[in-house]
PDB file of C-alpha atoms in Angstrom:
ATOM      1  CA  MET G   1       0.261  -0.067  -0.169  1.00 46.00           C
ATOM      2  CA  ASP G   2       1.388   3.331  -0.874  1.00 49.00           C
ATOM      3  CA  LYS G   3       1.822   5.467   2.167  1.00 52.00           C
ATOM      4  CA  ASP G   4       2.666   8.547   0.323  1.00 51.00           C
ATOM      5  CA  ALA G   5       0.668  11.649   1.261  1.00 53.00           C
ATOM      6  CA  GLU G   6       0.690  12.939  -2.298  1.00 58.00           C
ATOM      7  CA  GLY G   7      -0.331  10.014  -4.111  1.00 64.00           C
ATOM      8  CA  PHE G   8       0.371   8.918  -7.369  1.00 69.00           C
ATOM      9  CA  SER G   9      -1.983   8.729 -10.394  1.00 78.00           C
ATOM     10  CA  ALA G  10      -3.333   5.183 -11.511  1.00 82.00           C
ATOM     11  CA  GLU G  11      -1.471   5.935 -15.151  1.00 82.00           C
ATOM     12  CA  GLN G  12       2.012   6.747 -12.939  1.00 71.00           C
ATOM     13  CA  LEU G  13       1.827   3.304 -11.042  1.00 76.00           C
ATOM     14  CA  ARG G  14       1.116   1.678 -14.304  1.00 81.00           C
ATOM     15  CA  ARG G  15       3.812   3.221 -16.247  1.00 75.00           C
ATOM     16  CA  TRP G  16       6.520   2.418 -12.919  1.00 72.00           C
ATOM     17  CA  LYS G  17       5.003  -1.275 -13.290  1.00 73.00           C
ATOM     18  CA  HIS G  18       5.282  -1.701 -16.554  1.00 72.00           C
ATOM     19  CA  ASP G  19       9.080  -0.085 -17.433  1.00 68.00           C
ATOM     20  CA  HIS G  20       9.664  -2.303 -14.123  1.00 61.00           C
ATOM     21  CA  GLU G  21       8.565  -5.568 -15.926  1.00 69.00           C
ATOM     22  CA  VAL G  22      10.293  -4.460 -18.973  1.00 67.00           C
ATOM     23  CA  MET G  23      13.603  -3.651 -17.156  1.00 61.00           C
ATOM     24  CA  ILE G  24      13.279  -7.375 -15.476  1.00 62.00           C
ATOM     25  CA  ALA G  25      12.304  -9.095 -18.677  1.00 64.00           C
ATOM     26  CA  GLU G  26      15.997  -7.330 -20.280  1.00 60.00           C
ATOM     27  CA  VAL G  27      17.699  -8.537 -17.283  1.00 54.00           C
ATOM     28  CA  ARG G  28      16.502 -12.229 -17.613  1.00 59.00           C
ATOM     29  CA  GLN G  29      17.286 -12.062 -21.379  1.00 62.00           C
ATOM     30  CA  GLN G  30      20.628 -10.487 -21.280  1.00 57.00           C
ATOM     31  CA  GLY G  31      22.526 -12.129 -18.160  1.00 55.00           C
ATOM     32  CA  TRP G  32      23.713 -10.609 -14.959  1.00 49.00           C
ATOM     33  CA  SER G  33      26.705  -8.239 -16.394  1.00 51.00           C
ATOM     34  CA  ARG G  34      24.139  -6.495 -18.740  1.00 50.00           C
ATOM     35  CA  SER G  35      21.762  -6.556 -15.923  1.00 49.00           C
ATOM     36  CA  ILE G  36      24.036  -4.295 -13.662  1.00 48.00           C
ATOM     37  CA  GLU G  37      24.227  -1.874 -16.580  1.00 52.00           C
ATOM     38  CA  LEU G  38      20.634  -2.122 -16.701  1.00 50.00           C
ATOM     39  CA  LEU G  39      19.952  -1.217 -13.122  1.00 49.00           C
ATOM     40  CA  ARG G  40      22.592   1.639 -13.539  1.00 51.00           C
ATOM     41  CA  SER G  41      20.918   3.202 -16.258  1.00 51.00           C
ATOM     42  CA  ASN G  42      17.417   3.120 -14.889  1.00 57.00           C
ATOM     43  CA  GLN G  43      18.781   4.484 -11.814  1.00 57.00           C
ATOM     44  CA  MET G  44      20.573   7.109 -13.415  1.00 67.00           C
ATOM     45  CA  ALA G  45      17.655   8.044 -15.879  1.00 81.00           C
ATOM     46  CA  PRO G  46      15.739  10.580 -13.596  1.00 85.00           C
ATOM     47  CA  VAL G  47      18.511  12.052 -12.655  1.00 86.00           C
ATOM     48  CA  VAL G  48      20.004  12.765 -16.065  1.00 88.00           C
ATOM     49  CA  ALA G  49      16.635  13.918 -17.285  1.00 91.00           C
ATOM     50  CA  ARG G  50      16.919  16.461 -14.806  1.00 91.00           C
ATOM     51  CA  GLU G  51      20.406  17.427 -16.171  1.00 92.00           C
ATOM     52  CA  ILE G  52      19.006  17.634 -19.164  1.00 93.00           C
ATOM     53  CA  ILE G  53      16.094  20.122 -18.299  1.00 92.00           C
ATOM     54  CA  SER G  54      18.549  22.375 -16.144  1.00 91.00           C
ATOM     55  CA  LEU G  55      20.630  23.244 -18.528  1.00 92.00           C
ATOM     56  CA  ILE G  56      17.821  24.015 -21.059  1.00 91.00           C
ATOM     57  CA  GLU G  57      16.384  26.133 -18.573  1.00 86.00           C
ATOM     58  CA  ASP G  58      19.866  27.804 -17.782  1.00 82.00           C
ATOM     59  CA  ARG G  59      20.064  28.894 -21.400  1.00 86.00           C
ATOM     60  CA  ARG G  60      18.304  32.361 -21.806  1.00 84.00           C
ATOM     61  CA  ALA G  61      19.076  32.146 -25.888  1.00 85.00           C
ATOM     62  CA  LEU G  62      16.208  29.744 -25.617  1.00 85.00           C
ATOM     63  CA  TRP G  63      13.622  32.115 -23.984  1.00 81.00           C
ATOM     64  CA  ALA G  64      14.996  36.159 -23.949  1.00 80.00           C
ATOM     65  CA  CYS G  65      13.111  38.099 -25.994  1.00 82.00           C
ATOM     66  CA  PHE G  66      14.669  38.452 -29.374  1.00 77.00           C
ATOM     67  CA  ASN G  67      15.358  42.611 -29.190  1.00 77.00           C
ATOM     68  CA  ALA G  68      17.574  41.447 -26.231  1.00 77.00           C
ATOM     69  CA  GLU G  69      19.577  38.685 -28.189  1.00 79.00           C
ATOM     70  CA  PHE G  70      23.270  38.675 -29.375  1.00 90.00           C
ATOM     71  CA  PRO G  71      23.579  36.340 -32.262  1.00 93.00           C
ATOM     72  CA  ASP G  72      27.112  35.481 -30.901  1.00 92.00           C
ATOM     73  CA  ARG G  73      26.397  34.935 -27.415  1.00 92.00           C
ATOM     74  CA  VAL G  74      23.306  32.585 -28.593  1.00 94.00           C
ATOM     75  CA  ARG G  75      26.101  30.743 -30.654  1.00 93.00           C
ATOM     76  CA  GLY G  76      28.330  30.801 -27.840  1.00 94.00           C
ATOM     77  CA  SER G  77      25.761  29.599 -25.308  1.00 93.00           C
ATOM     78  CA  LEU G  78      24.205  27.130 -27.839  1.00 95.00           C
ATOM     79  CA  ASP G  79      27.828  25.518 -28.412  1.00 94.00           C
ATOM     80  CA  ASP G  80      28.287  25.235 -24.608  1.00 95.00           C
ATOM     81  CA  LEU G  81      24.811  23.405 -24.197  1.00 96.00           C
ATOM     82  CA  ARG G  82      25.914  21.151 -27.184  1.00 94.00           C
ATOM     83  CA  TYR G  83      28.916  20.104 -25.442  1.00 95.00           C
ATOM     84  CA  ARG G  84      27.325  19.551 -22.235  1.00 95.00           C
ATOM     85  CA  LEU G  85      24.318  17.773 -23.759  1.00 95.00           C
ATOM     86  CA  THR G  86      27.119  15.310 -25.599  1.00 93.00           C
ATOM     87  CA  SER G  87      28.895  14.655 -22.225  1.00 93.00           C
ATOM     88  CA  LEU G  88      25.891  13.454 -20.702  1.00 91.00           C
ATOM     89  CA  ARG G  89      25.325  10.904 -22.897  1.00 89.00           C
ATOM     90  CA  GLY G  90      27.726   8.548 -20.878  1.00 85.00           C
ATOM     91  CA  LYS G  91      25.715   8.412 -18.650  1.00 84.00           C
ATOM     92  CA  CYS G  92      22.498   7.183 -20.717  1.00 84.00           C
ATOM     93  CA  ALA G  93      22.327   3.917 -22.192  1.00 78.00           C
ATOM     94  CA  ALA G  94      23.283   3.615 -25.612  1.00 82.00           C
ATOM     95  CA  GLY G  95      20.328   3.853 -27.899  1.00 83.00           C
ATOM     96  CA  GLY G  96      17.717   4.397 -24.738  1.00 83.00           C
ATOM     97  CA  PRO G  97      15.418   6.742 -24.477  1.00 87.00           C
ATOM     98  CA  LEU G  98      17.596   9.695 -22.832  1.00 89.00           C
ATOM     99  CA  ASP G  99      20.163   9.103 -25.374  1.00 90.00           C
ATOM    100  CA  SER G 100      17.666   9.991 -27.828  1.00 90.00           C
ATOM    101  CA  VAL G 101      16.447  12.732 -26.540  1.00 93.00           C
ATOM    102  CA  ILE G 102      20.453  14.147 -26.261  1.00 94.00           C
ATOM    103  CA  ALA G 103      20.495  13.219 -29.701  1.00 93.00           C
ATOM    104  CA  ALA G 104      17.646  14.800 -31.119  1.00 94.00           C
ATOM    105  CA  LEU G 105      18.434  18.028 -29.398  1.00 95.00           C
ATOM    106  CA  GLY G 106      22.062  18.101 -30.570  1.00 94.00           C
ATOM    107  CA  LYS G 107      20.239  17.566 -34.317  1.00 94.00           C
ATOM    108  CA  THR G 108      17.730  20.579 -33.499  1.00 95.00           C
ATOM    109  CA  ILE G 109      20.859  23.092 -32.871  1.00 95.00           C
ATOM    110  CA  ARG G 110      23.417  21.688 -35.577  1.00 95.00           C
ATOM    111  CA  HIS G 111      20.104  22.505 -37.684  1.00 95.00           C
ATOM    112  CA  PHE G 112      19.847  25.793 -36.431  1.00 95.00           C
ATOM    113  CA  PHE G 113      23.640  26.476 -36.988  1.00 96.00           C
ATOM    114  CA  ASP G 114      23.396  24.679 -40.591  1.00 95.00           C
ATOM    115  CA  THR G 115      20.784  27.578 -40.934  1.00 95.00           C
ATOM    116  CA  VAL G 116      22.684  30.648 -39.852  1.00 95.00           C
ATOM    117  CA  GLU G 117      26.106  29.620 -40.684  1.00 95.00           C
ATOM    118  CA  GLN G 118      26.023  32.475 -43.698  1.00 95.00           C
ATOM    119  CA  TYR G 119      25.275  35.059 -41.202  1.00 94.00           C
ATOM    120  CA  ASN G 120      28.106  37.093 -39.820  1.00 93.00           C
ATOM    121  CA  LEU G 121      26.530  36.420 -35.907  1.00 92.00           C
ATOM    122  CA  THR G 122      29.542  38.740 -34.292  1.00 92.00           C
ATOM    123  CA  THR G 123      28.408  41.866 -36.004  1.00 93.00           C
ATOM    124  CA  LEU G 124      24.511  40.806 -36.719  1.00 92.00           C
ATOM    125  CA  ARG G 125      22.071  42.888 -34.255  1.00 90.00           C
ATOM    126  CA  CYS G 126      18.509  43.115 -34.004  1.00 89.00           C
ATOM    127  CA  ASP G 127      17.102  45.054 -36.877  1.00 89.00           C
ATOM    128  CA  SER G 128      13.975  44.103 -38.245  1.00 87.00           C
ATOM    129  CA  ARG G 129      14.545  45.915 -41.466  1.00 92.00           C
ATOM    130  CA  ASP G 130      17.668  43.502 -42.122  1.00 93.00           C
ATOM    131  CA  PRO G 131      16.838  40.529 -44.049  1.00 94.00           C
ATOM    132  CA  ASP G 132      19.800  38.787 -42.246  1.00 94.00           C
ATOM    133  CA  TRP G 133      18.422  39.190 -38.773  1.00 93.00           C
ATOM    134  CA  ARG G 134      14.593  38.249 -40.022  1.00 92.00           C
ATOM    135  CA  ALA G 135      16.304  35.354 -41.112  1.00 94.00           C
ATOM    136  CA  PHE G 136      18.605  34.642 -37.916  1.00 94.00           C
ATOM    137  CA  GLU G 137      15.355  35.391 -35.660  1.00 92.00           C
ATOM    138  CA  THR G 138      13.493  33.227 -37.814  1.00 92.00           C
ATOM    139  CA  ALA G 139      15.892  30.160 -37.151  1.00 94.00           C
ATOM    140  CA  LEU G 140      15.973  30.970 -33.504  1.00 93.00           C
ATOM    141  CA  LYS G 141      12.131  30.824 -33.641  1.00 90.00           C
ATOM    142  CA  ALA G 142      12.287  27.640 -34.966  1.00 92.00           C
ATOM    143  CA  LEU G 143      14.976  26.414 -32.515  1.00 93.00           C
ATOM    144  CA  ARG G 144      12.909  27.272 -29.718  1.00 90.00           C
ATOM    145  CA  LYS G 145       9.485  25.840 -30.583  1.00 89.00           C
ATOM    146  CA  SER G 146      11.533  22.415 -31.620  1.00 90.00           C
ATOM    147  CA  VAL G 147      13.602  22.407 -27.906  1.00 91.00           C
ATOM    148  CA  ALA G 148      10.582  23.516 -26.218  1.00 88.00           C
ATOM    149  CA  TYR G 149       8.236  20.383 -27.756  1.00 88.00           C
ATOM    150  CA  GLN G 150      11.200  18.115 -26.521  1.00 90.00           C
ATOM    151  CA  ILE G 151      11.632  19.299 -23.136  1.00 91.00           C
ATOM    152  CA  SER G 152       8.111  19.197 -22.287  1.00 88.00           C
ATOM    153  CA  ALA G 153       7.861  16.017 -23.378  1.00 88.00           C
ATOM    154  CA  LEU G 154      10.908  14.998 -21.698  1.00 90.00           C
ATOM    155  CA  ALA G 155       9.570  16.787 -18.396  1.00 89.00           C
ATOM    156  CA  ASP G 156       6.208  15.287 -18.737  1.00 87.00           C
ATOM    157  CA  SER G 157       7.609  11.658 -19.048  1.00 86.00           C
ATOM    158  CA  TYR G 158       9.636  11.990 -16.010  1.00 85.00           C
ATOM    159  CA  ALA G 159       7.233  14.138 -13.804  1.00 87.00           C
ATOM    160  CA  ILE G 160       9.618  16.701 -13.780  1.00 89.00           C
ATOM    161  CA  PRO G 161       8.043  20.586 -12.937  1.00 88.00           C
ATOM    162  CA  LEU G 162       9.531  23.475 -15.234  1.00 85.00           C
ATOM    163  CA  GLN G 163      10.493  26.522 -13.684  1.00 80.00           C
ATOM    164  CA  GLY G 164      11.817  30.026 -14.771  1.00 76.00           C
ATOM    165  CA  GLU G 165      11.733  31.646 -17.798  1.00 76.00           C
ATOM    166  CA  LEU G 166      11.704  29.031 -19.613  1.00 72.00           C
ATOM    167  CA  ALA G 167       8.290  27.591 -18.244  1.00 77.00           C
ATOM    168  CA  ASP G 168       6.449  30.402 -19.475  1.00 76.00           C
ATOM    169  CA  CYS G 169       7.257  29.755 -22.991  1.00 70.00           C
ATOM    170  CA  LEU G 170       6.722  25.824 -23.249  1.00 68.00           C
ATOM    171  CA  PRO G 171       3.806  24.791 -25.640  1.00 61.00           C
ATOM    172  CA  ARG G 172       0.191  25.559 -24.129  1.00 52.00           C
ATOM    173  CA  TYR G 173      -2.988  23.767 -25.797  1.00 43.00           C
ATOM    174  CA  ASP G 174      -5.537  26.486 -26.431  1.00 43.00           C
ATOM    175  CA  SER G 175      -7.665  24.079 -28.607  1.00 40.00           C
ATOM    176  CA  PRO G 176      -7.882  20.822 -29.005  1.00 44.00           C
ATOM    177  CA  SER G 177      -5.956  20.941 -32.037  1.00 45.00           C
ATOM    178  CA  GLU G 178      -3.715  23.771 -32.051  1.00 41.00           C
ATOM    179  CA  PRO G 179      -0.873  24.444 -29.801  1.00 45.00           C
ATOM    180  CA  SER G 180       0.783  27.608 -29.515  1.00 44.00           C
ATOM    181  CA  ILE G 181       4.075  28.566 -28.024  1.00 44.00           C
ATOM    182  CA  ASP G 182       4.818  31.981 -26.250  1.00 43.00           C
ATOM    183  CA  HIS G 183       8.028  33.572 -27.188  1.00 42.00           C
ATOM    184  CA  HIS G 184       7.636  36.790 -25.662  1.00 43.00           C
TER     185      HIS G 184
END
């Protein structure tokens, strides 16, 4: 019997039971040495998920008003984020869900860099009349939207509450069929 005062939803309890049964089946099939690795990776998963979310929440490039952005700082921040995410992959089971999340985030960031590589981000500044700025802003909006969906799904999967300014920018569903994202 669960003595937790907050309680857990039936869906959460079923998910935990299913995850546990899947893990035990893998342990039986993979043998003892592989089972230790599986147990460690499953124990680390919530910790790694929190680390991923913390890294994203700490990036103002993903939530600051566009007119406050300096493209070169955005590039530096995203480079650092990619580096830190890559280092977290060592804590994940290869090919596992968190490994896939990190790979997808890295791919999203690389796509942003590919999109803006033709612009001089060192000198580019907010100017709605400048086509280079508009292209940068469009690419950054797309990056933010993609990261927001990925982080929302990750947070939901591990029941991790999102905080700070980034939480205000995450997808909100105004109607059953149409998500919206607030980017200030």
